[in-house]
DNA sequence: CAAAAACCGTACTCTATAGTACGAAGATAT
DNA sequence: ATATCTTCGTACTATAGAGTACGGTTTTTG
């Protein structure tokens, strides 16, 4: 927790905090659905029910608000994947479950929207690319790499650079349906399609990294 | 050639044609550098030296012009890769050379700019995603798949679904530096980085698809 | 060379939106 | 209770950019 409950939470501070969150909520929805250019501060204020002056008293500009949205949204992206990697079921089963959950997650409508936003605005806002990468792909790769490293040390996978292996596995899983969704060719992956993608990725990965 | 040199190329038609191309050139540069929202029709007209009225006489709206740019730019993307896949050097050498050229290409500044544009505007312009996908990634995969299929039939690679193998190879090559460039973490790949990426991808691919 | 088409420059309309100003009304603290 | 801070509503400024109008000039055609 970083929230300073130090001297006095003070009703005012609390209100301010929750108000701020409400703003970021509404803004996030709009930015994700409409993109940066398609989002207007006036619409956000209207949806909130408040006045524009109030909105500006929380965020001094659209850009700053956008930054806050990206932080919030990448945070929500992060946690949620860690519990799954349990080596007790065997490496293959653990990896397969991880891939399924991972693929479902990155092909969710929100994840696609974030991805589009980050990539599309990487020119205008160089910071957000770094923020997003550090919090989402890098986090995932590190997690997976740790697991893979363990498996390598137990000789359940061929010994090699674990981070590379992790990246390659995510690459194999993502490059099919995910890319098509990013570019708008398809709107969603059916459960069967997810199964199939994961099967293909796992087959290739295991052949390459068999002990 | 689709140009109708049928009855009379007629100076007027010729001028119109080359003028149109000049417009698309200028527009492409702006769209790629500044994005859709960051590009203004007035700026394009100014760069051209012409007047706005003329610009609108060629393209009835910004959206239409954008469509023309995407077509032009994906066309330029396409051809250029095909000559390389020569099985006489041996499958491994041929694939490695292909991967190198492919990776250099998709990490070129222009390719990154196109990719960002397509992904970033996939919501607003659902068509362009389809156009781009059909002309660039799909084309490449098909080309590579044909080569791989040949190799499989000659038992130089393990027999399996060739299209899947092709997709996986491109995934393995692209997922490192390319993704980081897309998100703005790095501005370019050094030749050494390209070598390294290709080495890693090829190693994994060949292990998985050895005959 | 004349008629027709295309082009130029410039000024214009219209709309959208980021951001500001301000007085009244409401909430919070002491 | 009362002084202070916050919010509301609304009206406003300022800017920017898409698309239009039009009279004069150049280019193409016959």
XYZ file of C-alpha atoms (C1' of nucleotides) in Angstrom:
482
model
C 0.000 0.000 0.000
C 1.250 3.424 -0.822
C -1.830 5.230 0.482
C -0.666 7.455 3.304
C -3.114 6.808 6.104
C -0.545 8.587 8.254
C -2.020 11.485 10.179
C -5.614 11.960 9.051
C -7.411 10.301 6.179
C -9.554 13.406 6.337
C -12.889 13.137 4.645
C -11.805 15.597 2.024
C -8.841 13.539 0.976
C -10.984 10.433 0.798
C -13.558 12.101 -1.393
C -10.872 13.456 -3.603
C -9.366 10.026 -3.964
C -12.571 8.274 -4.933
C -13.557 11.059 -7.243
C -10.249 10.774 -8.967
C -10.774 7.092 -9.469
C -14.216 7.644 -10.864
C -12.752 10.038 -13.394
C -10.058 7.616 -14.449
C -12.682 4.885 -14.767
C -14.827 6.871 -17.114
C -11.824 8.160 -19.046
C -10.379 4.688 -19.432
C -13.579 3.407 -20.947
C -13.695 6.236 -23.419
C -10.020 6.089 -24.382
C -10.202 2.347 -24.893
C -13.324 2.483 -26.979
C -12.717 5.633 -28.950
C -8.965 6.052 -28.959
C -7.107 9.176 -27.952
C -8.326 11.508 -30.673
C -11.847 10.163 -30.432
C -12.130 10.935 -26.754
C -13.285 14.375 -25.641
C -12.872 15.922 -22.255
C -16.352 17.367 -22.485
C -17.852 13.934 -22.975
C -15.972 12.631 -19.962
C -17.229 15.497 -17.840
C -20.753 14.927 -19.094
C -20.652 11.211 -18.327
C -19.353 11.979 -14.865
C -22.206 14.389 -14.285
C -19.749 16.974 -13.031
C -18.567 20.185 -14.570
C -15.540 20.756 -16.704
C -13.919 22.979 -14.134
C -13.916 20.110 -11.670
C -12.408 17.757 -14.211
C -9.574 20.180 -14.831
C -9.031 20.577 -11.104
C -8.101 16.885 -11.046
C -6.154 16.623 -14.289
C -4.540 19.644 -15.748
C -4.813 18.409 -19.325
C -6.066 15.631 -21.545
C -2.567 14.257 -21.860
C -2.091 13.950 -18.134
C -5.420 12.202 -17.799
C -4.422 9.840 -20.561
C -1.259 8.996 -18.687
C -3.248 8.178 -15.586
C -5.528 5.937 -17.612
C -2.631 3.995 -19.046
C -1.157 3.418 -15.626
C -4.434 2.235 -14.231
C -5.185 -0.008 -17.133
C -1.796 -1.674 -17.301
C -2.008 -2.296 -13.578
C -5.274 -4.099 -14.035
C -3.584 -6.090 -16.753
C -0.748 -7.351 -14.614
C -1.765 -9.386 -11.596
C -3.923 -12.429 -12.229
C -1.541 -14.707 -14.044
C 0.840 -15.664 -11.300
C -1.123 -18.244 -9.355
C -1.331 -20.648 -12.193
C 2.165 -21.871 -12.761
C 2.222 -24.862 -10.471
C 4.898 -27.408 -11.366
C 3.198 -30.162 -9.374
C 0.911 -30.993 -12.285
C 3.870 -31.591 -14.520
C 5.543 -29.060 -16.751
C 3.454 -29.690 -19.790
C 0.118 -29.372 -18.054
C 1.236 -26.261 -16.201
C 2.476 -24.579 -19.357
C -0.622 -25.509 -21.280
C -2.896 -24.038 -18.652
C -0.775 -20.938 -18.568
C -0.944 -20.527 -22.328
C -4.683 -20.911 -22.387
C -5.263 -18.347 -19.726
C -2.704 -16.029 -21.258
C -4.219 -16.250 -24.695
C -7.721 -15.705 -23.401
C -6.497 -12.670 -21.601
C -4.566 -10.991 -24.390
C -7.404 -11.567 -26.806
C -10.016 -10.082 -24.517
C -11.657 -6.964 -25.924
C -10.061 -4.730 -23.296
C -6.598 -6.117 -23.874
C -6.922 -5.606 -27.595
C -8.118 -2.067 -27.027
C -5.156 -1.290 -24.775
C -2.741 -2.821 -27.199
C -4.111 -0.767 -30.061
C -3.963 2.366 -28.018
C -0.395 1.820 -26.887
C 0.891 0.933 -30.316
C -1.112 3.592 -32.091
C 0.033 6.410 -29.827
C 3.607 5.261 -29.387
C 4.771 8.148 -31.538
C 2.949 10.905 -29.751
C 3.469 9.501 -26.251
C 6.763 7.655 -26.089
C 6.379 7.149 -22.347
C 3.315 4.980 -22.455
C 4.985 2.348 -24.546
C 7.664 1.929 -21.922
C 5.172 1.874 -19.093
C 3.023 -0.700 -20.807
C 5.877 -2.922 -21.861
C 7.400 -2.962 -18.419
C 4.127 -3.823 -16.764
C 2.595 -6.269 -19.168
C 4.775 -8.233 -21.611
C 7.938 -8.002 -19.569
C 6.190 -9.019 -16.384
C 4.654 -12.012 -18.078
C 7.898 -13.075 -19.661
C 9.755 -12.844 -16.391
C 7.153 -14.935 -14.612
C 7.192 -17.565 -17.267
C 10.964 -17.519 -17.472
C 11.280 -18.214 -13.772
C 9.052 -21.233 -14.086
C 10.867 -22.489 -17.137
C 14.195 -22.018 -15.459
C 13.033 -24.187 -12.597
C 11.933 -26.860 -15.012
C 15.275 -26.713 -16.760
C 17.098 -27.141 -13.490
C 14.997 -30.169 -12.713
C 15.861 -31.443 -16.179
C 12.273 -31.431 -17.262
C 13.183 -29.145 -20.108
C 16.368 -28.910 -22.101
C 18.747 -26.404 -20.504
C 18.959 -23.173 -22.409
C 18.316 -19.496 -21.898
C 15.051 -19.431 -19.981
C 14.039 -15.899 -20.909
C 14.421 -16.651 -24.573
C 12.347 -19.764 -24.180
C 9.646 -17.801 -22.380
C 9.543 -15.167 -25.075
C 9.350 -17.778 -27.752
C 6.476 -19.543 -26.120
C 4.469 -16.359 -25.814
C 5.328 -15.533 -29.402
C 4.099 -18.894 -30.600
C 0.852 -18.533 -28.707
C 0.104 -14.963 -29.700
C 1.048 -14.679 -33.278
C -2.012 -16.256 -34.827
C -5.369 -15.055 -33.596
C -4.027 -12.204 -31.571
C -2.505 -10.455 -34.536
C -5.659 -10.923 -36.544
C -7.694 -9.395 -33.755
C -5.331 -6.470 -33.434
C -5.856 -5.640 -37.069
C -9.571 -6.099 -36.877
C -9.885 -9.197 -39.057
C -11.790 -11.044 -36.405
C -13.626 -9.895 -33.332
C -12.974 -12.766 -30.987
C -11.448 -16.200 -30.671
C -13.770 -19.098 -30.071
C -12.808 -21.494 -27.302
C -11.998 -24.067 -29.969
C -9.692 -21.640 -31.738
C -7.905 -20.960 -28.469
C -7.458 -24.679 -27.901
C -6.077 -25.121 -31.362
C -3.635 -22.248 -31.076
C -2.365 -23.485 -27.767
C -1.990 -27.006 -29.100
C 0.108 -25.844 -32.005
C 2.270 -23.598 -29.886
C 2.831 -26.242 -27.233
C 3.684 -28.913 -29.740
C 6.372 -26.819 -31.333
C 7.690 -25.519 -28.052
C 7.954 -28.942 -26.474
C 9.710 -30.389 -29.487
C 12.251 -27.616 -29.361
C 12.747 -27.712 -25.615
C 12.287 -31.360 -24.753
C 14.734 -32.493 -22.077
C -0.488 -3.240 -66.269
C -3.959 -1.979 -65.640
C -3.321 1.439 -67.139
C -5.670 1.800 -70.099
C -3.488 2.909 -72.961
C -6.473 1.986 -75.089
C -7.587 4.836 -77.322
C -5.649 7.898 -76.226
C -3.320 8.234 -73.265
C -4.242 11.894 -73.599
C -1.874 14.278 -71.933
C -4.587 15.255 -69.504
C -5.036 11.721 -68.248
C -1.304 11.309 -67.872
C -0.949 14.489 -65.882
C -3.849 13.527 -63.737
C -2.260 10.173 -63.039
C 1.105 11.544 -62.036
C -0.451 14.291 -60.011
C -2.478 11.746 -58.153
C 0.623 9.814 -57.342
C 2.392 12.892 -56.123
C -0.495 13.535 -53.778
C -0.455 10.023 -52.424
C 3.304 10.270 -51.940
C 3.083 13.381 -49.864
C 0.074 12.124 -47.960
C 1.758 8.815 -47.213
C 4.720 10.533 -45.705
C 2.540 12.651 -43.499
C 0.238 9.854 -42.394
C 3.167 7.629 -41.575
C 5.004 10.269 -39.617
C 2.126 12.014 -37.908
C -0.619 9.444 -37.796
C -4.163 9.962 -39.015
C -5.248 12.611 -36.551
C -1.926 14.406 -36.797
C -2.183 14.801 -40.551
C -3.992 17.790 -42.014
C -5.289 18.189 -45.501
C -4.139 21.788 -45.516
C -0.573 20.740 -44.778
C -0.675 18.226 -47.599
C -1.930 20.850 -50.006
C 0.752 23.243 -48.834
C 3.538 20.706 -49.257
C 2.273 19.934 -52.724
C 2.330 23.613 -53.573
C -1.164 23.293 -54.965
C -4.455 24.608 -53.687
C -6.973 22.848 -51.528
C -9.578 22.856 -54.246
C -7.287 20.796 -56.432
C -6.619 18.349 -53.639
C -10.325 17.802 -53.142
C -10.797 17.334 -56.872
C -8.610 14.248 -56.578
C -9.829 12.878 -53.256
C -13.230 13.726 -52.009
C -12.275 13.441 -48.351
C -9.460 12.795 -45.945
C -10.705 9.272 -45.368
C -10.614 8.392 -49.032
C -7.109 9.774 -49.333
C -6.093 7.723 -46.334
C -7.429 4.613 -48.008
C -5.375 5.339 -51.105
C -2.285 5.781 -48.970
C -2.768 2.455 -47.264
C -3.123 0.675 -50.555
C -0.027 2.278 -51.970
C 2.011 1.631 -48.924
C 1.057 -2.014 -48.492
C 1.831 -2.557 -52.144
C 5.298 -1.211 -51.660
C 5.591 -3.550 -48.733
C 4.789 -6.689 -50.642
C 7.106 -7.476 -53.520
C 10.793 -7.751 -52.710
C 10.873 -10.871 -50.607
C 10.163 -13.547 -53.150
C 13.465 -13.935 -54.959
C 15.307 -15.050 -51.923
C 13.921 -18.448 -51.124
C 16.234 -20.609 -53.142
C 16.388 -24.212 -51.950
C 19.643 -24.878 -53.764
C 21.669 -23.437 -50.893
C 20.115 -25.866 -48.484
C 17.006 -25.315 -46.416
C 18.715 -23.892 -43.406
C 20.720 -21.299 -45.292
C 17.713 -20.300 -47.367
C 15.503 -19.871 -44.317
C 18.152 -17.963 -42.438
C 18.644 -15.526 -45.270
C 14.899 -15.120 -45.547
C 14.567 -14.422 -41.838
C 17.280 -11.825 -41.896
C 15.816 -9.942 -44.781
C 12.344 -10.252 -43.350
C 13.366 -8.958 -39.965
C 15.288 -6.061 -41.436
C 12.264 -5.187 -43.439
C 9.609 -5.310 -40.737
C 11.806 -3.331 -38.388
C 12.483 -0.571 -40.881
C 11.120 2.793 -39.806
C 8.507 2.819 -42.551
C 7.270 -0.657 -41.730
C 6.947 0.238 -38.077
C 5.059 3.373 -38.983
C 2.638 1.449 -41.168
C 2.113 -1.167 -38.548
C 1.338 1.447 -35.911
C -1.044 3.188 -38.216
C -2.917 0.044 -39.160
C -3.217 -1.212 -35.609
C -4.002 2.172 -34.157
C -6.792 2.933 -36.603
C -8.234 -0.567 -36.801
C -11.273 0.618 -34.877
C -12.099 3.637 -36.970
C -11.223 2.023 -40.308
C -11.965 -1.677 -40.191
C -11.179 -2.028 -43.881
C -7.556 -1.087 -43.713
C -6.717 -3.875 -41.330
C -8.058 -6.401 -43.808
C -6.266 -4.796 -46.711
C -2.987 -4.683 -44.873
C -3.214 -8.194 -43.526
C -4.024 -9.671 -46.889
C -1.168 -7.886 -48.594
C 1.590 -8.112 -46.060
C 1.547 -10.816 -43.374
C -0.612 -13.228 -45.302
C 1.417 -12.844 -48.446
C 4.628 -13.481 -46.578
C 3.244 -16.505 -44.781
C 1.994 -18.017 -47.976
C 5.325 -17.564 -49.682
C 7.201 -19.074 -46.813
C 4.689 -21.873 -46.452
C 5.157 -22.890 -50.074
C 8.874 -23.120 -49.601
C 8.534 -25.061 -46.375
C 6.056 -27.417 -47.968
C 8.582 -28.179 -50.674
C 11.219 -28.871 -48.092
C 8.861 -31.155 -46.241
C 8.118 -33.087 -49.377
C 11.812 -33.525 -49.982
C 12.086 -34.724 -46.370
C 14.369 -31.909 -45.448
C 11.934 -30.867 -42.772
C 9.603 -32.974 -40.692
C 6.232 -33.285 -42.390
C 3.571 -31.175 -40.770
C 1.230 -28.346 -41.604
C 3.372 -25.986 -43.640
C 1.314 -22.866 -43.056
C 1.495 -23.331 -39.328
C 5.231 -23.815 -39.543
C 5.582 -20.653 -41.603
C 3.552 -18.644 -39.127
C 5.548 -19.964 -36.252
C 8.828 -19.073 -37.856
C 7.732 -15.509 -38.500
C 6.409 -15.318 -34.953
C 9.712 -16.470 -33.535
C 11.619 -13.941 -35.580
C 9.369 -10.977 -34.930
C 8.407 -11.197 -31.351
C 11.546 -9.779 -29.801
C 12.864 -6.561 -31.244
C 9.895 -5.900 -33.459
C 7.482 -5.671 -30.575
C 9.799 -3.422 -28.668
C 10.083 -1.132 -31.652
C 6.330 -1.048 -32.128
C 5.913 0.190 -28.600
C 8.692 2.694 -28.890
C 11.162 1.107 -26.488
C 13.903 1.124 -29.049
C 14.348 3.003 -32.274
C 16.197 0.447 -34.333
C 17.814 -2.961 -34.302
C 21.552 -3.137 -34.730
C 22.841 -5.665 -37.252
C 24.144 -7.717 -34.350
C 20.731 -7.720 -32.708
C 19.190 -8.906 -35.942
C 21.742 -11.704 -36.190
C 21.036 -12.736 -32.641
C 17.265 -12.746 -33.083
C 17.519 -14.798 -36.222
C 19.884 -17.252 -34.580
C 17.527 -17.834 -31.695
C 14.495 -18.197 -33.930
C 16.217 -20.554 -36.322
C 17.605 -22.719 -33.563
C 14.192 -23.262 -32.054
C 12.478 -23.697 -35.383
C 14.964 -26.238 -36.653
C 14.788 -28.263 -33.461
C 11.033 -28.392 -33.724
C 10.927 -29.149 -37.424
C 14.030 -31.255 -37.987
C 13.390 -34.047 -40.461
C -5.872 30.782 -81.890
C -10.113 29.926 -79.376
C -12.947 26.923 -76.267
C -12.742 23.878 -72.429
C -10.891 21.982 -68.684
C -7.859 22.023 -64.796
C -5.387 24.739 -61.487
C -4.179 28.464 -58.247
C -4.769 31.572 -54.351
C -7.348 33.222 -51.130
C -10.865 33.964 -48.380
C -14.616 31.891 -46.332
C -18.046 28.690 -43.502
C -18.893 25.400 -40.091
C -18.045 22.483 -36.585
C -15.502 20.462 -32.865
C -13.048 20.676 -28.842
C -9.373 21.993 -25.265
C -9.300 24.946 -21.787
C -11.026 29.322 -18.883
C -14.022 32.434 -16.004
C -17.106 33.146 -12.515
C -20.825 33.453 -9.419
C -23.958 30.545 -6.917
C -24.655 26.346 -4.199
C -22.925 22.719 -1.462
C -19.801 20.214 1.545
C -16.048 20.206 5.270
C -13.442 21.602 8.912
C -12.694 24.007 13.379
C -21.758 28.860 13.189
C -18.853 30.358 10.111
C -14.890 30.535 7.272
C -12.869 27.699 3.670
C -12.539 24.703 0.150
C -14.894 22.192 -3.568
C -18.185 21.592 -6.993
C -21.755 22.984 -10.282
C -23.672 25.117 -14.259
C -23.137 27.784 -17.811
C -21.325 30.758 -20.744
C -17.220 31.967 -22.915
C -12.493 32.117 -25.593
C -9.397 30.444 -28.760
C -7.834 27.479 -32.088
C -7.711 24.209 -35.534
C -8.966 21.841 -39.279
C -12.343 19.816 -42.973
C -14.507 21.199 -46.702
C -16.524 25.121 -50.029
C -16.791 29.195 -53.219
C -15.036 31.756 -56.729
C -12.567 34.808 -59.858
C -8.412 34.929 -62.305
C -4.686 32.258 -64.683
C -2.443 28.462 -66.873
C -2.621 24.165 -69.561
C -4.708 21.057 -72.805
C -7.298 20.150 -76.716
C -9.329 20.838 -81.287
